[in-house]
Structures are given as structure tokens and as C-alpha cells.
Amino acid sequence: MRKLLFVLLILLCCTQVHGQLLWKVSGKGCYESSYLFGTLHLETGEFIDSVPGLAKAIENVDVIFGEIEGNDLTSMGSMMQMVKEATAPADSTIDKLLSPDDYRMVDAVVKKYMFGFGLKELGALKPAIITAQLSVMQMQEFYSNNLDPTNLIDVAVQKRGVALGKRVDGLESVEDQMAALFGAPLLEQAEDLVDFCRKDGEFGNSSRQLYEAYRAQDLAAIEKIVFDPEIGMDEAEMDRLSYNRNRKWMDKITQTIPVQRVLVAVGAAHLVGEQGLIKLLRSRGYKVESVLD
């Protein structure tokens, strides 16, 4: 298992190459043009207007697909499901998965980021949830305290579409996403958490690189980070966290783009790689090209 640093961030030395986050899909019976847009889940809604062509794409499409439809995240049923999926079984809590030395080390790192709260307070959570939360806290420092959890870019794209009368929909359910992101064996999750905390400084630097790459709209740089052998995801993780989900999403995407104009707004890591959405669509005969202006 590689680390879970980029699980919530994207499933994600920069150059100023713009337009690589937004891709136009056409050809093979498409109903006019559809689009792919790579998000960074902690980016704010204001970034929409920084991406060349994105605001216009939102205006021109008929439907917006996110990983999850925004309202699903706030429904009572979904919230109960998230709590259930986030909680470790009573016989496999973090204190039972870590050695005493690792527990003390992880506890110190958690307290560093979580305002003094440690594993005593968070110990009922699955290790992957704790790793993801630490990743979020690392990334927050790059936003100069301007990170607004009510205005994150994935939901902001959907909200802008709704305001324009567009239909919005999710490519998967909350339950499906939680299973993909946090469904690895608990011992593997614990190993990743220990590794993350031991290399706290290294992952902090990687978070900065990811933030800067996204702000530069450099998908090639994001791809290098995602596949970095030290900090990125190995093939098994890419299958579970990205590729398997991409293949399922393709059915819904390819069934819709012949009859409606679609904007697919998902984590940027879903666009890259041999089974990323860009290459999957090209392999089925669609033309996929970067929107440069």
C-alpha cells in the first residue's frame, strides 16, 4: 500500500501551462461538445473563473456530473452512512492496531494538526479517516486561512449549474465512494497512517507541490505527483481509488454524451493515467482535447 495523502485531495517544480484542467470531448456521435474538468477537492469556488473556458462550459452544457451529487452529502441518510463507514469495529480500533511506540508517535502528530485533540478522542475512527483528515489539515495552510468548507469547488460547480437551470447528478453514491476510499484492510490503513506520520515533513512538501501544480493548472505535474513511487499511489491503490471507479463512471458518461451536453467535474487524478478518463474516452473513439482559451 502506498500512502493515502491524496485520497481526499484529488485522488491528487510547476510550470505555467494553462487550460490543462478542462478538456473538450467531441466526435463519435456526441451531442455537440461535452467536457471533463479536474478538481482539487479543497480548492474554493472562486477558482472556477480562473480556468479558461470553464464558466462558459458550465453555461453551455445540459447536465453536470460530479463524483457525488451535492445534496447527497447533506442528507440524513448519507450522513448516517458516512458515520457508519468511518467508524472502526470495536475489536479493531486504532489502539489495537498500533504498537505502543507507534501509537505515541501518531498521537503526537495528530495533536499537532488537530488543535490538541489526539487518538484518545479520534481512536474510534478508521485509520484511513485519520490520515485523510491530517492531509486536509496540511493542505489548509496553503490557503492562508481562506479555505471555506461551504464553498469547495466540486459543489460550487454544481451550484453554479443549478443557478443556470442545469441538471446535476452524481456518478456514484456516498456508500460507493466511502467503500472505495476507506475500504482497505484496517491493518493496511494503520500502516499507511504510521508511514504518513513518520514522514510528516515530506508529505507536507508534497501537499505544497500538489497545491502549486493545481494552481498552475498543470495536469502533467499533478500526474507526476500521483504516480510518484514514494508519495503517490501504487497500481493496487490506483485500481481501488481511481481506475475501478473510472470504468464504472464511463457507462453513465458514454450513455449521456450522445443525447446531452455534459460537464464531468471530478478529482484531477481521475483524468490521468492509462485508465484515466481522458484515455478511456479516447480508446472508445472520442476526441479529447485540452481547452486552451
mmCIF file of C-alpha atoms in Angstrom:
data_model
loop_
_atom_site.group_PDB
_atom_site.id
_atom_site.type_symbol
_atom_site.label_atom_id
_atom_site.label_comp_id
_atom_site.label_asym_id
_atom_site.label_seq_id
_atom_site.Cartn_x
_atom_site.Cartn_y
_atom_site.Cartn_z
ATOM 1 C CA MET A 1 0.000 0.000 0.000
ATOM 2 C CA ARG A 2 1.168 3.487 -0.771
ATOM 3 C CA LYS A 3 0.093 6.466 1.279
ATOM 4 C CA LEU A 4 -3.366 7.991 1.339
ATOM 5 C CA LEU A 5 -2.221 11.607 1.205
ATOM 6 C CA PHE A 6 -4.150 12.333 -1.951
ATOM 7 C CA VAL A 7 -7.323 10.388 -1.165
ATOM 8 C CA LEU A 8 -9.492 13.403 -0.392
ATOM 9 C CA LEU A 9 -7.397 15.909 -2.223
ATOM 10 C CA ILE A 10 -7.621 14.594 -5.702
ATOM 11 C CA LEU A 11 -7.433 11.014 -5.529
ATOM 12 C CA LEU A 12 -4.291 14.038 -6.406
ATOM 13 C CA CYS A 13 8.692 22.473 -9.958
ATOM 14 C CA CYS A 14 5.371 23.629 -11.598
ATOM 15 C CA THR A 15 5.203 25.250 -14.983
ATOM 16 C CA GLN A 16 2.647 27.826 -16.013
ATOM 17 C CA VAL A 17 0.775 25.688 -18.532
ATOM 18 C CA HIS A 18 -2.865 26.755 -18.527
ATOM 19 C CA GLY A 19 -6.003 25.040 -19.716
ATOM 20 C CA GLN A 20 -4.973 21.506 -18.784
ATOM 21 C CA LEU A 21 -7.698 21.046 -16.189
ATOM 22 C CA LEU A 22 -10.534 21.429 -18.717
ATOM 23 C CA TRP A 23 -10.884 19.042 -21.662
ATOM 24 C CA LYS A 24 -13.399 19.035 -24.507
ATOM 25 C CA VAL A 25 -14.953 15.745 -25.619
ATOM 26 C CA SER A 26 -16.345 15.519 -29.159
ATOM 27 C CA GLY A 27 -16.791 13.183 -32.110
ATOM 28 C CA LYS A 28 -18.291 9.680 -32.296
ATOM 29 C CA GLY A 29 -21.894 10.809 -32.112
ATOM 30 C CA CYS A 30 -21.501 13.311 -29.292
ATOM 31 C CA TYR A 31 -24.393 15.718 -28.913
ATOM 32 C CA GLU A 32 -22.279 18.811 -29.608
ATOM 33 C CA SER A 33 -19.384 19.086 -27.095
ATOM 34 C CA SER A 34 -19.029 17.745 -23.587
ATOM 35 C CA TYR A 35 -16.256 18.441 -21.056
ATOM 36 C CA LEU A 36 -14.022 16.920 -18.395
ATOM 37 C CA PHE A 37 -12.850 19.144 -15.547
ATOM 38 C CA GLY A 38 -10.297 18.047 -12.945
ATOM 39 C CA THR A 39 -10.881 19.398 -9.455
ATOM 40 C CA LEU A 40 -8.796 19.625 -6.299
ATOM 41 C CA HIS A 41 -11.372 18.883 -3.638
ATOM 42 C CA LEU A 42 -10.125 21.557 -1.205
ATOM 43 C CA GLU A 43 -9.983 24.331 -3.808
ATOM 44 C CA THR A 44 -12.622 27.023 -3.425
ATOM 45 C CA GLY A 45 -15.395 28.010 -5.815
ATOM 46 C CA GLU A 46 -13.662 31.248 -6.784
ATOM 47 C CA PHE A 47 -11.165 29.184 -8.776
ATOM 48 C CA ILE A 48 -13.857 28.430 -11.372
ATOM 49 C CA ASP A 49 -13.297 31.780 -13.046
ATOM 50 C CA SER A 50 -9.523 31.197 -13.188
ATOM 51 C CA VAL A 51 -9.853 28.197 -15.501
ATOM 52 C CA PRO A 52 -10.022 29.256 -19.157
ATOM 53 C CA GLY A 53 -13.324 28.177 -20.679
ATOM 54 C CA LEU A 54 -14.832 26.612 -17.539
ATOM 55 C CA ALA A 55 -17.506 29.221 -16.828
ATOM 56 C CA LYS A 56 -18.544 29.100 -20.491
ATOM 57 C CA ALA A 57 -18.643 25.291 -20.409
ATOM 58 C CA ILE A 58 -20.952 25.355 -17.387
ATOM 59 C CA GLU A 59 -23.253 27.719 -19.263
ATOM 60 C CA ASN A 60 -23.296 25.594 -22.422
ATOM 61 C CA VAL A 61 -23.892 22.093 -21.051
ATOM 62 C CA ASP A 62 -27.195 20.455 -20.157
ATOM 63 C CA VAL A 63 -26.064 18.339 -17.207
ATOM 64 C CA ILE A 64 -23.213 18.383 -14.684
ATOM 65 C CA PHE A 65 -21.874 15.123 -13.275
ATOM 66 C CA GLY A 66 -19.898 15.236 -10.038
ATOM 67 C CA GLU A 67 -18.454 12.297 -8.176
ATOM 68 C CA ILE A 68 -21.418 12.690 -5.813
ATOM 69 C CA GLU A 69 -24.446 14.912 -6.260
ATOM 70 C CA GLY A 70 -24.057 17.741 -3.737
ATOM 71 C CA ASN A 71 -27.355 17.240 -1.913
ATOM 72 C CA ASP A 72 -26.444 13.612 -1.209
ATOM 73 C CA LEU A 73 -23.642 14.779 1.057
ATOM 74 C CA THR A 74 -26.019 16.594 3.389
ATOM 75 C CA SER A 75 -28.946 14.166 3.530
ATOM 76 C CA MET A 76 -29.573 12.472 6.867
ATOM 77 C CA GLY A 77 -29.242 9.026 5.315
ATOM 78 C CA SER A 78 -25.879 9.866 3.749
ATOM 79 C CA MET A 79 -24.564 11.390 6.960
ATOM 80 C CA MET A 80 -25.518 8.266 8.889
ATOM 81 C CA GLN A 81 -23.839 6.121 6.244
ATOM 82 C CA MET A 82 -20.647 8.197 6.457
ATOM 83 C CA VAL A 83 -20.543 7.832 10.237
ATOM 84 C CA LYS A 84 -21.014 4.076 9.891
ATOM 85 C CA GLU A 85 -18.289 3.722 7.261
ATOM 86 C CA ALA A 86 -15.872 5.955 9.195
ATOM 87 C CA THR A 87 -16.111 4.002 12.443
ATOM 88 C CA ALA A 88 -13.796 1.053 13.093
ATOM 89 C CA PRO A 89 -15.141 -2.185 14.582
ATOM 90 C CA ALA A 90 -14.808 -2.297 18.365
ATOM 91 C CA ASP A 91 -12.176 -5.048 18.160
ATOM 92 C CA SER A 92 -10.069 -3.151 15.602
ATOM 93 C CA THR A 93 -9.743 0.382 16.940
ATOM 94 C CA ILE A 94 -6.503 2.273 16.473
ATOM 95 C CA ASP A 95 -5.099 1.325 19.892
ATOM 96 C CA LYS A 96 -5.396 -2.356 18.920
ATOM 97 C CA LEU A 97 -3.781 -1.874 15.508
ATOM 98 C CA LEU A 98 -0.658 0.075 16.542
ATOM 99 C CA SER A 99 2.277 -0.825 18.738
ATOM 100 C CA PRO A 100 2.681 1.363 21.854
ATOM 101 C CA ASP A 101 5.598 3.245 20.269
ATOM 102 C CA ASP A 102 3.716 3.863 17.015
ATOM 103 C CA TYR A 103 0.627 4.910 18.954
ATOM 104 C CA ARG A 104 2.598 7.578 20.842
ATOM 105 C CA MET A 105 4.241 8.836 17.645
ATOM 106 C CA VAL A 106 0.960 9.027 15.715
ATOM 107 C CA ASP A 107 -0.782 10.620 18.684
ATOM 108 C CA ALA A 108 1.811 13.423 18.754
ATOM 109 C CA VAL A 109 1.352 14.180 15.034
ATOM 110 C CA VAL A 110 -2.444 14.118 15.340
ATOM 111 C CA LYS A 111 -2.298 16.586 18.256
ATOM 112 C CA LYS A 112 -0.036 18.849 16.181
ATOM 113 C CA TYR A 113 -2.698 19.259 13.485
ATOM 114 C CA MET A 114 -5.910 18.739 15.440
ATOM 115 C CA PHE A 115 -5.570 21.553 17.968
ATOM 116 C CA GLY A 116 -4.505 19.278 20.791
ATOM 117 C CA PHE A 117 -7.022 16.511 20.147
ATOM 118 C CA GLY A 118 -5.339 13.135 19.875
ATOM 119 C CA LEU A 119 -6.031 9.460 19.364
ATOM 120 C CA LYS A 120 -7.919 9.299 22.644
ATOM 121 C CA GLU A 121 -10.611 11.457 21.023
ATOM 122 C CA LEU A 122 -10.292 10.102 17.453
ATOM 123 C CA GLY A 123 -9.448 6.486 18.193
ATOM 124 C CA ALA A 124 -12.854 5.127 17.148
ATOM 125 C CA LEU A 125 -12.248 6.223 13.559
ATOM 126 C CA LYS A 126 -10.726 4.037 10.878
ATOM 127 C CA PRO A 127 -7.028 4.831 10.326
ATOM 128 C CA ALA A 128 -7.669 5.993 6.741
ATOM 129 C CA ILE A 129 -10.127 8.599 8.013
ATOM 130 C CA ILE A 130 -7.464 9.964 10.362
ATOM 131 C CA THR A 131 -4.868 10.017 7.561
ATOM 132 C CA ALA A 132 -7.277 11.844 5.289
ATOM 133 C CA GLN A 133 -8.078 14.404 7.970
ATOM 134 C CA LEU A 134 -4.388 15.043 8.591
ATOM 135 C CA SER A 135 -3.942 15.545 4.838
ATOM 136 C CA VAL A 136 -6.745 18.095 4.813
ATOM 137 C CA MET A 137 -5.197 19.971 7.734
ATOM 138 C CA GLN A 138 -1.835 20.036 5.945
ATOM 139 C CA MET A 139 -3.377 21.475 2.818
ATOM 140 C CA GLN A 140 -5.300 24.153 4.676
ATOM 141 C CA GLU A 141 -2.168 26.145 5.500
ATOM 142 C CA PHE A 142 -1.620 26.915 1.812
ATOM 143 C CA TYR A 143 -4.957 28.710 1.607
ATOM 144 C CA SER A 144 -3.930 31.393 4.119
ATOM 145 C CA ASN A 145 -6.959 30.680 6.307
ATOM 146 C CA ASN A 146 -9.294 31.465 3.387
ATOM 147 C CA LEU A 147 -10.491 27.893 2.927
ATOM 148 C CA ASP A 148 -14.283 27.909 3.066
ATOM 149 C CA PRO A 149 -15.745 24.409 3.632
ATOM 150 C CA THR A 150 -19.136 25.635 2.395
ATOM 151 C CA ASN A 151 -17.683 26.769 -0.950
ATOM 152 C CA LEU A 152 -15.465 23.935 -2.160
ATOM 153 C CA ILE A 153 -15.033 23.733 -5.904
ATOM 154 C CA ASP A 154 -16.818 20.434 -6.606
ATOM 155 C CA VAL A 155 -20.042 21.646 -5.008
ATOM 156 C CA ALA A 156 -19.534 25.197 -6.330
ATOM 157 C CA VAL A 157 -19.512 23.915 -9.923
ATOM 158 C CA GLN A 158 -22.776 22.111 -9.277
ATOM 159 C CA LYS A 159 -24.336 25.129 -7.577
ATOM 160 C CA ARG A 160 -23.414 27.385 -10.481
ATOM 161 C CA GLY A 161 -25.013 24.875 -12.825
ATOM 162 C CA VAL A 162 -28.196 24.743 -10.748
ATOM 163 C CA ALA A 163 -28.386 28.546 -10.784
ATOM 164 C CA LEU A 164 -28.300 28.355 -14.582
ATOM 165 C CA GLY A 165 -31.036 25.728 -14.702
ATOM 166 C CA LYS A 166 -28.765 22.768 -15.376
ATOM 167 C CA ARG A 167 -29.421 19.258 -14.127
ATOM 168 C CA VAL A 168 -26.825 17.904 -11.710
ATOM 169 C CA ASP A 169 -26.180 14.274 -10.865
ATOM 170 C CA GLY A 170 -23.624 12.050 -9.181
ATOM 171 C CA LEU A 171 -21.531 9.356 -10.811
ATOM 172 C CA GLU A 172 -21.626 7.245 -7.652
ATOM 173 C CA SER A 173 -23.342 7.037 -4.271
ATOM 174 C CA VAL A 174 -21.901 8.153 -0.947
ATOM 175 C CA GLU A 175 -21.774 4.495 0.070
ATOM 176 C CA ASP A 176 -19.793 3.551 -3.047
ATOM 177 C CA GLN A 177 -17.329 6.378 -2.525
ATOM 178 C CA MET A 178 -16.774 5.622 1.147
ATOM 179 C CA ALA A 179 -16.160 1.957 0.322
ATOM 180 C CA ALA A 180 -13.576 2.892 -2.311
ATOM 181 C CA LEU A 181 -11.765 5.485 -0.227
ATOM 182 C CA PHE A 182 -11.845 3.817 3.161
ATOM 183 C CA GLY A 183 -12.461 0.151 2.450
ATOM 184 C CA ALA A 184 -8.884 -1.159 2.518
ATOM 185 C CA PRO A 185 -7.986 -3.705 5.236
ATOM 186 C CA LEU A 186 -7.594 -1.945 8.574
ATOM 187 C CA LEU A 187 -4.044 -3.202 9.124
ATOM 188 C CA GLU A 188 -3.010 -1.663 5.801
ATOM 189 C CA GLN A 189 -4.754 1.574 6.758
ATOM 190 C CA ALA A 190 -2.827 1.577 10.041
ATOM 191 C CA GLU A 191 0.478 1.027 8.239
ATOM 192 C CA ASP A 192 -0.266 3.987 5.970
ATOM 193 C CA LEU A 193 -1.143 6.180 8.933
ATOM 194 C CA VAL A 194 2.122 5.305 10.688
ATOM 195 C CA ASP A 195 4.107 5.938 7.494
ATOM 196 C CA PHE A 196 2.329 9.263 6.947
ATOM 197 C CA CYS A 197 3.124 10.436 10.468
ATOM 198 C CA ARG A 198 6.758 9.295 10.325
ATOM 199 C CA LYS A 199 7.216 11.297 7.118
ATOM 200 C CA ASP A 200 5.154 14.278 8.181
ATOM 201 C CA GLY A 201 7.584 16.835 6.739
ATOM 202 C CA GLU A 202 7.925 15.040 3.407
ATOM 203 C CA PHE A 203 4.196 14.836 2.916
ATOM 204 C CA GLY A 204 3.854 18.489 3.875
ATOM 205 C CA ASN A 205 6.178 19.360 0.996
ATOM 206 C CA SER A 206 4.190 17.101 -1.324
ATOM 207 C CA SER A 207 0.975 18.831 -0.330
ATOM 208 C CA ARG A 208 2.542 22.149 -1.281
ATOM 209 C CA GLN A 209 3.666 20.749 -4.644
ATOM 210 C CA LEU A 210 0.161 19.475 -5.336
ATOM 211 C CA TYR A 211 -1.377 22.800 -4.378
ATOM 212 C CA GLU A 212 1.051 24.712 -6.601
ATOM 213 C CA ALA A 213 0.588 22.296 -9.510
ATOM 214 C CA TYR A 214 -3.165 22.691 -9.346
ATOM 215 C CA ARG A 215 -2.961 26.459 -9.073
ATOM 216 C CA ALA A 216 -0.704 26.428 -12.144
ATOM 217 C CA GLN A 217 -3.336 24.267 -13.869
ATOM 218 C CA ASP A 218 -0.571 21.831 -14.769
ATOM 219 C CA LEU A 219 -2.140 18.397 -15.131
ATOM 220 C CA ALA A 220 1.193 16.858 -16.159
ATOM 221 C CA ALA A 221 2.741 17.929 -12.842
ATOM 222 C CA ILE A 222 -0.272 16.555 -10.955
ATOM 223 C CA GLU A 223 0.137 13.237 -12.773
ATOM 224 C CA LYS A 224 3.804 13.011 -11.721
ATOM 225 C CA ILE A 225 2.823 13.512 -8.087
ATOM 226 C CA VAL A 226 0.025 10.946 -8.275
ATOM 227 C CA PHE A 227 2.398 8.290 -9.654
ATOM 228 C CA ASP A 228 5.481 9.236 -7.610
ATOM 229 C CA PRO A 229 6.784 5.920 -6.148
ATOM 230 C CA GLU A 230 7.449 7.500 -2.745
ATOM 231 C CA ILE A 231 4.367 9.638 -2.143
ATOM 232 C CA GLY A 232 1.861 8.647 -4.801
ATOM 233 C CA MET A 233 -0.307 5.597 -5.354
ATOM 234 C CA ASP A 234 0.776 2.158 -6.496
ATOM 235 C CA GLU A 235 -1.197 0.163 -9.072
ATOM 236 C CA ALA A 236 -3.382 -1.560 -6.491
ATOM 237 C CA GLU A 237 -4.370 1.772 -4.973
ATOM 238 C CA MET A 238 -4.951 3.341 -8.372
ATOM 239 C CA ASP A 239 -7.274 0.449 -9.211
ATOM 240 C CA ARG A 240 -9.269 0.802 -5.991
ATOM 241 C CA LEU A 241 -9.300 4.570 -5.639
ATOM 242 C CA SER A 242 -9.437 5.680 -9.266
ATOM 243 C CA TYR A 243 -9.418 3.191 -12.130
ATOM 244 C CA ASN A 244 -12.215 0.896 -10.939
ATOM 245 C CA ARG A 245 -14.393 3.926 -10.320
ATOM 246 C CA ASN A 246 -13.472 5.435 -13.698
ATOM 247 C CA ARG A 247 -14.581 2.291 -15.507
ATOM 248 C CA LYS A 248 -17.939 2.334 -13.720
ATOM 249 C CA TRP A 249 -18.398 6.040 -14.447
ATOM 250 C CA MET A 250 -17.719 5.537 -18.145
ATOM 251 C CA ASP A 251 -21.035 3.724 -18.606
ATOM 252 C CA LYS A 252 -23.012 6.716 -17.364
ATOM 253 C CA ILE A 253 -20.849 9.214 -19.228
ATOM 254 C CA THR A 254 -20.964 7.443 -22.598
ATOM 255 C CA GLN A 255 -24.693 6.802 -22.313
ATOM 256 C CA THR A 256 -25.336 10.524 -21.787
ATOM 257 C CA ILE A 257 -22.987 12.390 -24.128
ATOM 258 C CA PRO A 258 -24.759 11.202 -27.306
ATOM 259 C CA VAL A 259 -28.001 12.847 -26.157
ATOM 260 C CA GLN A 260 -26.937 15.719 -23.880
ATOM 261 C CA ARG A 261 -24.018 18.087 -23.378
ATOM 262 C CA VAL A 262 -22.220 17.042 -20.203
ATOM 263 C CA LEU A 263 -19.627 18.543 -17.861
ATOM 264 C CA VAL A 264 -17.896 15.872 -15.747
ATOM 265 C CA ALA A 265 -16.257 17.534 -12.716
ATOM 266 C CA VAL A 266 -14.200 15.018 -10.722
ATOM 267 C CA GLY A 267 -10.862 14.894 -8.916
ATOM 268 C CA ALA A 268 -7.962 15.599 -11.257
ATOM 269 C CA ALA A 269 -6.381 12.204 -10.504
ATOM 270 C CA HIS A 270 -9.315 10.582 -12.328
ATOM 271 C CA LEU A 271 -8.239 12.241 -15.573
ATOM 272 C CA VAL A 272 -4.676 10.904 -15.707
ATOM 273 C CA GLY A 273 -3.024 7.555 -16.286
ATOM 274 C CA GLU A 274 -3.594 4.661 -18.670
ATOM 275 C CA GLN A 275 -7.123 4.171 -17.360
ATOM 276 C CA GLY A 276 -7.861 7.791 -16.612
ATOM 277 C CA LEU A 277 -10.990 9.272 -18.135
ATOM 278 C CA ILE A 278 -9.079 11.045 -20.904
ATOM 279 C CA LYS A 279 -7.531 7.837 -22.268
ATOM 280 C CA LEU A 280 -10.642 5.753 -21.633
ATOM 281 C CA LEU A 281 -12.706 8.115 -23.760
ATOM 282 C CA ARG A 282 -10.052 8.227 -26.475
ATOM 283 C CA SER A 283 -9.896 4.415 -26.502
ATOM 284 C CA ARG A 284 -13.627 4.391 -27.310
ATOM 285 C CA GLY A 285 -13.124 6.673 -30.273
ATOM 286 C CA TYR A 286 -13.914 10.079 -28.798
ATOM 287 C CA LYS A 287 -11.780 13.123 -29.457
ATOM 288 C CA VAL A 288 -10.498 14.612 -26.171
ATOM 289 C CA GLU A 289 -8.509 17.825 -26.354
ATOM 290 C CA SER A 290 -7.354 20.451 -23.875
ATOM 291 C CA VAL A 291 -9.330 23.685 -23.775
ATOM 292 C CA LEU A 292 -6.744 26.428 -24.080
ATOM 293 C CA ASP A 293 -8.963 29.503 -24.301
#
